[in-house]
Structures are given as structure tokens and as C-alpha cells.
PDB file of C-alpha atoms and ligand atoms in Angstrom:
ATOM      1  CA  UNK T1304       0.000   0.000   0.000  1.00 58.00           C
ATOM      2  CA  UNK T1305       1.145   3.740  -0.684  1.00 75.00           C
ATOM      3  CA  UNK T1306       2.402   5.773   2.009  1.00 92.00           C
ATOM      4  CA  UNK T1307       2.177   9.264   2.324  1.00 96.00           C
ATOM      5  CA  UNK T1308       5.552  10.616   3.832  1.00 97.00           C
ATOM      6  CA  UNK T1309       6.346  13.736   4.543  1.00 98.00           C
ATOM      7  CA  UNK T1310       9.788  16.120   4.942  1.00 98.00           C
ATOM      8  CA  UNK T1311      11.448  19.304   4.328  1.00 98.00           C
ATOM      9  CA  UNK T1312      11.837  20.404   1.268  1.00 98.00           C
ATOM     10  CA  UNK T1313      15.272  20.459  -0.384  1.00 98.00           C
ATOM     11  CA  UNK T1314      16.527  22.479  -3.234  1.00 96.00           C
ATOM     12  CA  UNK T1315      16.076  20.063  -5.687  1.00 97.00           C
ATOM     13  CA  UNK T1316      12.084  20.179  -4.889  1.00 98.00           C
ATOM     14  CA  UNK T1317      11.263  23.714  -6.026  1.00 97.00           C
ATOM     15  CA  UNK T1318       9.751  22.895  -9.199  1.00 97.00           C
ATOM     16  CA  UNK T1319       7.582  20.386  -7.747  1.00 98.00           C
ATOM     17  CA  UNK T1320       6.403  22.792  -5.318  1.00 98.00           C
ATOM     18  CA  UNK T1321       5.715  25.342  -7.225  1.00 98.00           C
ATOM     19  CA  UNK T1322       3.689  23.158  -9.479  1.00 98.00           C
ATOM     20  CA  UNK T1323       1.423  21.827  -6.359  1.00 98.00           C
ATOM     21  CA  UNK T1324       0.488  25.674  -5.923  1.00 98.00           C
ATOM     22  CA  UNK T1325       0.036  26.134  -9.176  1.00 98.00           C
ATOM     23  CA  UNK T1326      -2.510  23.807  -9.425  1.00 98.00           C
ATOM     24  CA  UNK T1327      -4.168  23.984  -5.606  1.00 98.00           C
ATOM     25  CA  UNK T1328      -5.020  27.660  -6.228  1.00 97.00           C
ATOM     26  CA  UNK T1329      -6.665  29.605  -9.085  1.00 95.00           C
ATOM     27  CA  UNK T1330      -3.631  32.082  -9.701  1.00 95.00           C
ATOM     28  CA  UNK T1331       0.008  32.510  -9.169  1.00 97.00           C
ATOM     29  CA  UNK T1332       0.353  34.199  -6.662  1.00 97.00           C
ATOM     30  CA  UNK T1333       0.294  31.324  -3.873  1.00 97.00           C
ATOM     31  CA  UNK T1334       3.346  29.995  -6.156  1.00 97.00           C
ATOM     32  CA  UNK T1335       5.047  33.276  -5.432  1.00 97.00           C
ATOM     33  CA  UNK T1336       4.806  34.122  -2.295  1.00 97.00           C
ATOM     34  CA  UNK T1337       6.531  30.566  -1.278  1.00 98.00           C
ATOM     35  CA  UNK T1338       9.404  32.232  -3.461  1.00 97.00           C
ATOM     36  CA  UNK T1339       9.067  35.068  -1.917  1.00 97.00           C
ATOM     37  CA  UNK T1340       9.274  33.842   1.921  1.00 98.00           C
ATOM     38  CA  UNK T1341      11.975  31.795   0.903  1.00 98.00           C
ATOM     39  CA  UNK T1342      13.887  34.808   0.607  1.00 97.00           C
ATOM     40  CA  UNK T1343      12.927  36.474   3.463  1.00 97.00           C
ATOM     41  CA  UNK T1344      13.884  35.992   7.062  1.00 97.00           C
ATOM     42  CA  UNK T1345      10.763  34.990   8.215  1.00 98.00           C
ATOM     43  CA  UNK T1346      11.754  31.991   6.341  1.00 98.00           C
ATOM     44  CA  UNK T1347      12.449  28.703   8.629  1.00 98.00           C
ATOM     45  CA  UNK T1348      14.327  25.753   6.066  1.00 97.00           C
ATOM     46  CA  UNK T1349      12.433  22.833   8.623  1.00 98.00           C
ATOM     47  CA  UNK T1350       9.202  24.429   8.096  1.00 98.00           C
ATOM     48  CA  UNK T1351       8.802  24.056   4.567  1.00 98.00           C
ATOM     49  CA  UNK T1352       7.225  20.623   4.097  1.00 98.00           C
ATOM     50  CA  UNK T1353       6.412  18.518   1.289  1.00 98.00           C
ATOM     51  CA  UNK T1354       4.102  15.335   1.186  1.00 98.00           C
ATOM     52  CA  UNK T1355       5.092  12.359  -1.370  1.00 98.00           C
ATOM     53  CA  UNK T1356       2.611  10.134  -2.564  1.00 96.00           C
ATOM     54  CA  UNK T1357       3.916   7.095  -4.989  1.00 93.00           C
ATOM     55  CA  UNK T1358       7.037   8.424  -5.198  1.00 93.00           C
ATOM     56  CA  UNK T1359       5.460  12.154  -6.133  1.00 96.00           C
ATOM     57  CA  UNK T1360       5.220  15.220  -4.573  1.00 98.00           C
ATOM     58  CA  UNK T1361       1.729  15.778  -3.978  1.00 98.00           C
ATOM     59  CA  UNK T1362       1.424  18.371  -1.055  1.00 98.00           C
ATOM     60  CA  UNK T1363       3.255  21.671   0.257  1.00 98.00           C
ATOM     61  CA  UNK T1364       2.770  23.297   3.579  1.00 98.00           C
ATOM     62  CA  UNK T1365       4.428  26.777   4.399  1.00 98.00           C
ATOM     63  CA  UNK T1366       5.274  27.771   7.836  1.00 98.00           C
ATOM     64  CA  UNK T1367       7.238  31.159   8.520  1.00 98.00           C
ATOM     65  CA  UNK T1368       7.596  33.568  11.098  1.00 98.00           C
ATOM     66  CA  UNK T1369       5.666  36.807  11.656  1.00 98.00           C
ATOM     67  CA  UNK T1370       4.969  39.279  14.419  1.00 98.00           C
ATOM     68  CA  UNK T1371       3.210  39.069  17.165  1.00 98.00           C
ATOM     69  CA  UNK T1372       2.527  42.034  19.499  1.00 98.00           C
ATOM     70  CA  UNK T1373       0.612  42.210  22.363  1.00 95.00           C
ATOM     71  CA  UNK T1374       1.164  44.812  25.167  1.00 93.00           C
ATOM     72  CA  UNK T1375       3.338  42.805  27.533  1.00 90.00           C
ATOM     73  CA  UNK T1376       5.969  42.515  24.467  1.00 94.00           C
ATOM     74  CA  UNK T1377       6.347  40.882  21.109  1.00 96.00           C
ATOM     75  CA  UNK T1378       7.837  37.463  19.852  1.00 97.00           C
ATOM     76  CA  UNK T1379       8.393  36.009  16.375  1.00 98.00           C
ATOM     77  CA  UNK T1380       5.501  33.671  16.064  1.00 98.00           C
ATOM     78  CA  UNK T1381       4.393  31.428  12.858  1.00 98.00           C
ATOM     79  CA  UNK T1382       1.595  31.460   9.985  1.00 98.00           C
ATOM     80  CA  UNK T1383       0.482  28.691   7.989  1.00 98.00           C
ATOM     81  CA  UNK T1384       0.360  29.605   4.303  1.00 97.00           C
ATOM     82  CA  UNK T1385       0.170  28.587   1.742  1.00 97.00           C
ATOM     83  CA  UNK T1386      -0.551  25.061   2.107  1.00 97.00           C
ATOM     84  CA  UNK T1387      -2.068  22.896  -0.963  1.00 98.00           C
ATOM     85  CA  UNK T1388      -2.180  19.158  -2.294  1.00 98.00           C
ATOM     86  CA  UNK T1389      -2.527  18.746  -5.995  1.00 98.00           C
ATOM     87  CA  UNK T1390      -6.429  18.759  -6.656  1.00 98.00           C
ATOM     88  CA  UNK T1391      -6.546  14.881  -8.166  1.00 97.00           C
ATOM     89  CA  UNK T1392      -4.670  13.642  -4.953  1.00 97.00           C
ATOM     90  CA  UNK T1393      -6.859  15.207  -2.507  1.00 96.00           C
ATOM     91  CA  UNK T1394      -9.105  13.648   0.194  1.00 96.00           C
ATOM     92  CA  UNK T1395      -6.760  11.092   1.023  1.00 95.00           C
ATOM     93  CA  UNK T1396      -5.469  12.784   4.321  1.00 96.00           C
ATOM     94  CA  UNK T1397      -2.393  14.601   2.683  1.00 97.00           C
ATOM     95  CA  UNK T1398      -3.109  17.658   4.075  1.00 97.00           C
ATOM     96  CA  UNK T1399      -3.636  15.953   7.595  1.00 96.00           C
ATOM     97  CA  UNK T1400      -0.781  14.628   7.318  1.00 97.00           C
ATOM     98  CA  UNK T1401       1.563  17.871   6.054  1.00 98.00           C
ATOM     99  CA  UNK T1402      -0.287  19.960   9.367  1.00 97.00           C
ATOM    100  CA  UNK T1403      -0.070  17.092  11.673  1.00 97.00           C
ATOM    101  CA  UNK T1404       3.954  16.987  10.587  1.00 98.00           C
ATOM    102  CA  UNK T1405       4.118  20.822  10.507  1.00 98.00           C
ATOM    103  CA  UNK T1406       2.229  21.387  14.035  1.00 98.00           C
ATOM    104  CA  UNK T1407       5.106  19.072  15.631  1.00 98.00           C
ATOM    105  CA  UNK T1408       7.917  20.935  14.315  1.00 98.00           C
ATOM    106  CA  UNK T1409       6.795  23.375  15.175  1.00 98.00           C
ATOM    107  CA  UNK T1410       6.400  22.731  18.357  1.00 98.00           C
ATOM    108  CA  UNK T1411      10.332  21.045  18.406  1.00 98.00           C
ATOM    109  CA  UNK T1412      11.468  24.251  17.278  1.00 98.00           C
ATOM    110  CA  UNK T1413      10.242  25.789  20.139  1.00 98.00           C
ATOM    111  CA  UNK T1414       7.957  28.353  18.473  1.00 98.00           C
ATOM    112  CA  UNK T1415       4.512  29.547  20.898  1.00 97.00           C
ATOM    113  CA  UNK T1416       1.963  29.670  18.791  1.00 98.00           C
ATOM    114  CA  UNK T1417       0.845  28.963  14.791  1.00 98.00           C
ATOM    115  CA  UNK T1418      -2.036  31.231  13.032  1.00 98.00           C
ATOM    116  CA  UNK T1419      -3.624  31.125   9.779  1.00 97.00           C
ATOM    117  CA  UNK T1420      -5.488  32.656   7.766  1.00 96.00           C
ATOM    118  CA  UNK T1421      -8.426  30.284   5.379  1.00 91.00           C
ATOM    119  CA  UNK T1422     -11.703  27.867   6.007  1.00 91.00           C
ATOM    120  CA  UNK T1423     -12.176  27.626  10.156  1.00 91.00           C
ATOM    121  CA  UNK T1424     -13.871  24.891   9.188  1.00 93.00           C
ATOM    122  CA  UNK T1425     -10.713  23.006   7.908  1.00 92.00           C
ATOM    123  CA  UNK T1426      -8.462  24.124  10.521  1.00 94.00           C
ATOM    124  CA  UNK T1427     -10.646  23.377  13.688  1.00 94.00           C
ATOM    125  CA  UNK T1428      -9.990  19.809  13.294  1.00 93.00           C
ATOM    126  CA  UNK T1429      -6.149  20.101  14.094  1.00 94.00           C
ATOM    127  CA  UNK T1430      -6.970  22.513  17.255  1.00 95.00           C
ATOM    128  CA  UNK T1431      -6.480  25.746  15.598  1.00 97.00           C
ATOM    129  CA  UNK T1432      -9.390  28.523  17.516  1.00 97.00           C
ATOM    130  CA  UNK T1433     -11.167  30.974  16.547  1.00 97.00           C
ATOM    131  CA  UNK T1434      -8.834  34.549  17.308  1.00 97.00           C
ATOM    132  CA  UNK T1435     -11.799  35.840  18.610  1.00 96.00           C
ATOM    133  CA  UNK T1436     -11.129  33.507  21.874  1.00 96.00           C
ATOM    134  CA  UNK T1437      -8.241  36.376  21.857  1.00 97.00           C
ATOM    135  CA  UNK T1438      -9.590  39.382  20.493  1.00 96.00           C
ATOM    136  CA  UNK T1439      -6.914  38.589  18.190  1.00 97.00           C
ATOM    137  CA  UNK T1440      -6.329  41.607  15.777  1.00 96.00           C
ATOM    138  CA  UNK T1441      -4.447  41.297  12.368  1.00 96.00           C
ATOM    139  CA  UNK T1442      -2.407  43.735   9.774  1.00 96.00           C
ATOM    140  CA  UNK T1443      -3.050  43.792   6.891  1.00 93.00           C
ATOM    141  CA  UNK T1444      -7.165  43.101   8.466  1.00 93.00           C
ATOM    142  CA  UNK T1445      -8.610  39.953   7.681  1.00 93.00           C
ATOM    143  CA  UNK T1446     -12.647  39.154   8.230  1.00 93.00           C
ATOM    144  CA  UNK T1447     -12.691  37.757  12.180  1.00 91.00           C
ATOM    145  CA  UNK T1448     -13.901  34.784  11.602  1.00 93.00           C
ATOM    146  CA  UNK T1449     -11.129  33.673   9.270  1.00 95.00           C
ATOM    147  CA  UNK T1450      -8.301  34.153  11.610  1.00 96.00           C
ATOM    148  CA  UNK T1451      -7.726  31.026  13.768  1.00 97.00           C
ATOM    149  CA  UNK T1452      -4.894  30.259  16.076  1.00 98.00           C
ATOM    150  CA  UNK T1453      -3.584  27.241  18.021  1.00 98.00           C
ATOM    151  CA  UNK T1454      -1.082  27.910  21.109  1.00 98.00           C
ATOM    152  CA  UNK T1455       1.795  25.539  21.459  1.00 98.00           C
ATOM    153  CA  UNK T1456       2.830  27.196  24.812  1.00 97.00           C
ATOM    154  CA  UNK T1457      -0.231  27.627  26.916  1.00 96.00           C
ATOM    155  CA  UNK T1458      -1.074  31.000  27.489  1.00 95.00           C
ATOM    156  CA  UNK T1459       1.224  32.853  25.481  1.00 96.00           C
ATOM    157  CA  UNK T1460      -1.649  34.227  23.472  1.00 97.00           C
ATOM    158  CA  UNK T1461      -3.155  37.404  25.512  1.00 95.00           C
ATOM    159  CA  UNK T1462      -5.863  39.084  24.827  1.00 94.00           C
ATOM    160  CA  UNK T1463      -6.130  42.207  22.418  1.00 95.00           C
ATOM    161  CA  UNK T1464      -2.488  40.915  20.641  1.00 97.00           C
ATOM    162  CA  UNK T1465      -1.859  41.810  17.302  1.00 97.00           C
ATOM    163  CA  UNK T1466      -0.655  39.334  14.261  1.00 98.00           C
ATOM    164  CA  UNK T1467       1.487  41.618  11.627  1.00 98.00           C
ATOM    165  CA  UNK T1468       2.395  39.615   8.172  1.00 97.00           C
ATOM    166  CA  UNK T1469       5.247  40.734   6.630  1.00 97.00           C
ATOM    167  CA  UNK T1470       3.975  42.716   3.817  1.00 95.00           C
ATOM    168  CA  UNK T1471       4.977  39.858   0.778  1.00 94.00           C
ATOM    169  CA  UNK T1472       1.928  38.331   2.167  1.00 94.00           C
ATOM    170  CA  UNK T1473      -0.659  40.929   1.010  1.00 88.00           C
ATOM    171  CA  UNK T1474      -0.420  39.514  -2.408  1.00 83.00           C
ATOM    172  CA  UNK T1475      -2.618  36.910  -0.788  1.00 85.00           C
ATOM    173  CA  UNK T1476      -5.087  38.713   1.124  1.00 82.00           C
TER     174      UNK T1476
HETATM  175  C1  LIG V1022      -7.320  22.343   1.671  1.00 79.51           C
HETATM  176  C2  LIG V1022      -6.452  21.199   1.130  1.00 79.51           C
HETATM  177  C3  LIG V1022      -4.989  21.488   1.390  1.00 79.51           C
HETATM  178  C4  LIG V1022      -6.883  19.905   1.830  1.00 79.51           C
HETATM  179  O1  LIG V1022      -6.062  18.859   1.385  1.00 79.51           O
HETATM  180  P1  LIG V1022      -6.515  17.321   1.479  1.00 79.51           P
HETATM  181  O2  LIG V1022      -5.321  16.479   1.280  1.00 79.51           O
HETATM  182  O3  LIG V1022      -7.692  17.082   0.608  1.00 79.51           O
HETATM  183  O4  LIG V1022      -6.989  17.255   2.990  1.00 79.51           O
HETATM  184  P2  LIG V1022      -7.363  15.984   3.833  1.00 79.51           P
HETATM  185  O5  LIG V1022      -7.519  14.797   2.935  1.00 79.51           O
HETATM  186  O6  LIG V1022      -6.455  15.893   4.983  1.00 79.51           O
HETATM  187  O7  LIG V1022      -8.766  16.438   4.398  1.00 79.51           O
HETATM  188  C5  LIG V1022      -9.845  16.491   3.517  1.00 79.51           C
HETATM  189  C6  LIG V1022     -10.999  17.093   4.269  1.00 79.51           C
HETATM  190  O8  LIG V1022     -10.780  18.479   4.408  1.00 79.51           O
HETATM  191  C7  LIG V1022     -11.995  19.190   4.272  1.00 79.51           C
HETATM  192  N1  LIG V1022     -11.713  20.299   3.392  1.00 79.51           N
HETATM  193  C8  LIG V1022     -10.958  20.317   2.279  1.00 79.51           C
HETATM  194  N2  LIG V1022     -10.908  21.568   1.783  1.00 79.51           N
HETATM  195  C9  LIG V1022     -11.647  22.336   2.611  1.00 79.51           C
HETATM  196  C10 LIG V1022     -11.997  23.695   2.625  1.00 79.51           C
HETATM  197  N3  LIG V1022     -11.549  24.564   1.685  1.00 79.51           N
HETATM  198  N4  LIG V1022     -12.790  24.141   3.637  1.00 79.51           N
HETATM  199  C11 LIG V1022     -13.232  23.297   4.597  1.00 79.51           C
HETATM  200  N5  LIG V1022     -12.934  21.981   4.615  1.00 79.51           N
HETATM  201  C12 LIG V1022     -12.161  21.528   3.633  1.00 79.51           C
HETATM  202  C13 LIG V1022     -13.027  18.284   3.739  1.00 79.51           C
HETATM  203  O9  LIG V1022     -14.004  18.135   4.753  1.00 79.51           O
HETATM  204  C14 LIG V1022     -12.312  16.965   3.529  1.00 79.51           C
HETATM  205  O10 LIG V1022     -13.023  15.945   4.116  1.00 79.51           O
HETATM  206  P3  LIG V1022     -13.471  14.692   3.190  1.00 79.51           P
HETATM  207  O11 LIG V1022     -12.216  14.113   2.610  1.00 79.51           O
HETATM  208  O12 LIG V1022     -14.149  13.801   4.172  1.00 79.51           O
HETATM  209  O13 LIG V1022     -14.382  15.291   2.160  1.00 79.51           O
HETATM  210  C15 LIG V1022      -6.644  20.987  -0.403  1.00 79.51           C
HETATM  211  O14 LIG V1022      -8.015  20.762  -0.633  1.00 79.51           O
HETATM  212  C16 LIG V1022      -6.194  22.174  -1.243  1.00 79.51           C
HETATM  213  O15 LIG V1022      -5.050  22.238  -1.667  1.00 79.51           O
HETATM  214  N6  LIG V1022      -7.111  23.097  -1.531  1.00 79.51           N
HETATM  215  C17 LIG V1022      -6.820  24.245  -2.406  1.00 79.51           C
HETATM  216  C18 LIG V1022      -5.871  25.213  -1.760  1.00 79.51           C
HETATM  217  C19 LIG V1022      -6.373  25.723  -0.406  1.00 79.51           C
HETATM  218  O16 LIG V1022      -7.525  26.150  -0.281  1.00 79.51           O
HETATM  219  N7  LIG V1022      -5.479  25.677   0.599  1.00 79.51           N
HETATM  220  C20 LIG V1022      -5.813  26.068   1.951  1.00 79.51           C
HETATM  221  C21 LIG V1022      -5.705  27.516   2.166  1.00 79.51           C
HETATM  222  S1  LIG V1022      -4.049  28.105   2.196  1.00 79.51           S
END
């Protein structure tokens, strides 16, 4: 039987990547902004995961740093985006598996908390909230209910806190 694995991506996998987000999303922008992080610092190597089915990469999931403000201080925190699986491969648990794989290294690498930005709906499942449980705010502003958040260090979000993006990202909002 097939196994789904998944790992980091290496430099020989940017083509393949770039070709999952090309077909997961409508335009090209998705495919960009992966460039685009990848050049920034937000950027974290371990973060960027890819899911093999048969042998192919099917899946991509995007993790990378942005700010997080709240008014006892401010820490580097992480958003999930983009993430897609190639539209003929999905429903098979690849993008289970590429969050379930992405949640834990996250939580190796010590970071306190993951956010993202899409379907609540999607992301509940894996323990992501709705920011509203924080009065979560958000630059560039995103509708409320789209902005859910899972802590990996208990309490570190507070109320009122502020998520910024790192302005590449507003090509996707
Ligand atoms: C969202 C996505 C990554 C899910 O990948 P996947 O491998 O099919 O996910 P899984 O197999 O783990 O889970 C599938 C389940 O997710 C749910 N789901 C999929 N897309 C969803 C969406 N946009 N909103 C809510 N739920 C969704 C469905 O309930 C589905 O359940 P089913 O298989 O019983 O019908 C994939 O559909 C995709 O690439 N979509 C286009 C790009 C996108 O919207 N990415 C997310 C925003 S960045």
C-alpha cells in the first residue's frame, strides 16, 4: 500500500512545489509568495514541508515567522500559508498529514503559537481557535472569523495581541 511521507523540502524540490500551488489555487500568486518567503527571514528551512505520494510530490505546507505584538511585548511567532495538495490527490489525508507533521515541528522548534489565515472549518480539526477567543487583531485586516490560532505554549496568546504579516503576504489577502 502507498504511504504518504512527509519532509522538508530540499533544493532540488522547487519545481515540484511550485507546481502543487500552481494547481491547488486559481492564480500565481500562492506559487510566489513561497518564493518570496523563501527569501525572506521569516523563512524557517524545517518548516517548509512537502508530502510524497507514490514516489510524487503531492502536497506543500508553508510555515514562517511573523509578528506578534501584544502589550506585555512581542515574539516572532508562525503562519500557515500557503498550504495545498494537488487537486486529483486530494481527500486522502495529505493535508492531515503535512499539518499534523508541521504542528510538531513546530512545536520542536520551540515556536509559541501557529495562526492562519483560510476555512475555520478546515483548521478546527487540528486545534487551531477561533482569534476571537483572543480578540486577536491582524495587519493587513482579515474578516474575524477567518483568523484562527492554536497555542503551542499555553497562554502565550493574551488578549487584544496583534498578528502583523510581513507585507509579501498581502499579495494573498
Ligand atoms: C485544503 C487542502 C490542502 C486539503 O487537502 P486534502 O489532502 O484534501 O486534505 P485531507 O484529505 O487531509 O482532508 C480532507 C478534508 O478536508 C476538508 N476540506 C478540504 N478543503 C476544505 C476547505 N476549503 N474548507 C473546509 N474543509 C475543507 C473536507 O471536509 C475533507 O473531508 P473529506 O475528505 O471527508 O471530504 C486541499 O483541498 C487544497 O489544496 N485546496 C486548495 C488550496 C487551499 O484552499 N489551501 C488552503 C488555504 S491556504
Amino acid at each position: 500500500m502507498s504511504k504518504i511521507t512527509v519532509r522538508a523540502e530540499t533544493a532540488g524540490d522547487i519545481r515540484a512545489i511550485d507546481v502543487v500551488n500552481l494547481s491547488a489555487f486559481e492564480g500565481e500568486a500562492e506559487a510566489q509568495l513561497v518564493g518570496a518567503v523563501r527569501g525572506s527571514p521569516g523563512f524557517v528551512p524545517e518548516l517548509s514541508l512537502v508530502a510524497e505520494f507514490n514516489g510524487r510530490i503531492v502536497g506543500h505546507v508553508l510555515l514562517s515567522k511573523v509578528h506578534y505584538r501584544h502589550a506585555e511585548g512581542e515574539q516572532d511567532i508562525l503562519a500557515l500559508a500557503p498550504m495545498s495538495v494537488v487537486p486529483s490527490q486530494s481527500h486522502r489525508g495529505i493535508g492531515k498529514a503535512l499539518l499534523d507533521e508541521a504542528v510538531q515541528r513546530a512545536r520542536d522548534l520551540g515556536f509559541a503559537a501557529v495562526v492562519v489565515i483560510g476555512q475555520p472549518h478546515y483548521y478546527a480539526r487540528f486545534g487551531f481557535l477561533p482569534g476571537a477567543r483572543w480578540q486577536l487583531q491582524c495587519t493587513p485586516p482579515v474578516a474575524d472569523e477567518m483568523l484562527t490560532a492554536m497555542e503551542l505554549i499555553e497562554g502565550v496568546l493574551r488578549p487584544g495581541g496583534r498578528i502583523i504579516y510581513p507585507p509579501l503576504f498581502a499579495a494573498i489577502f
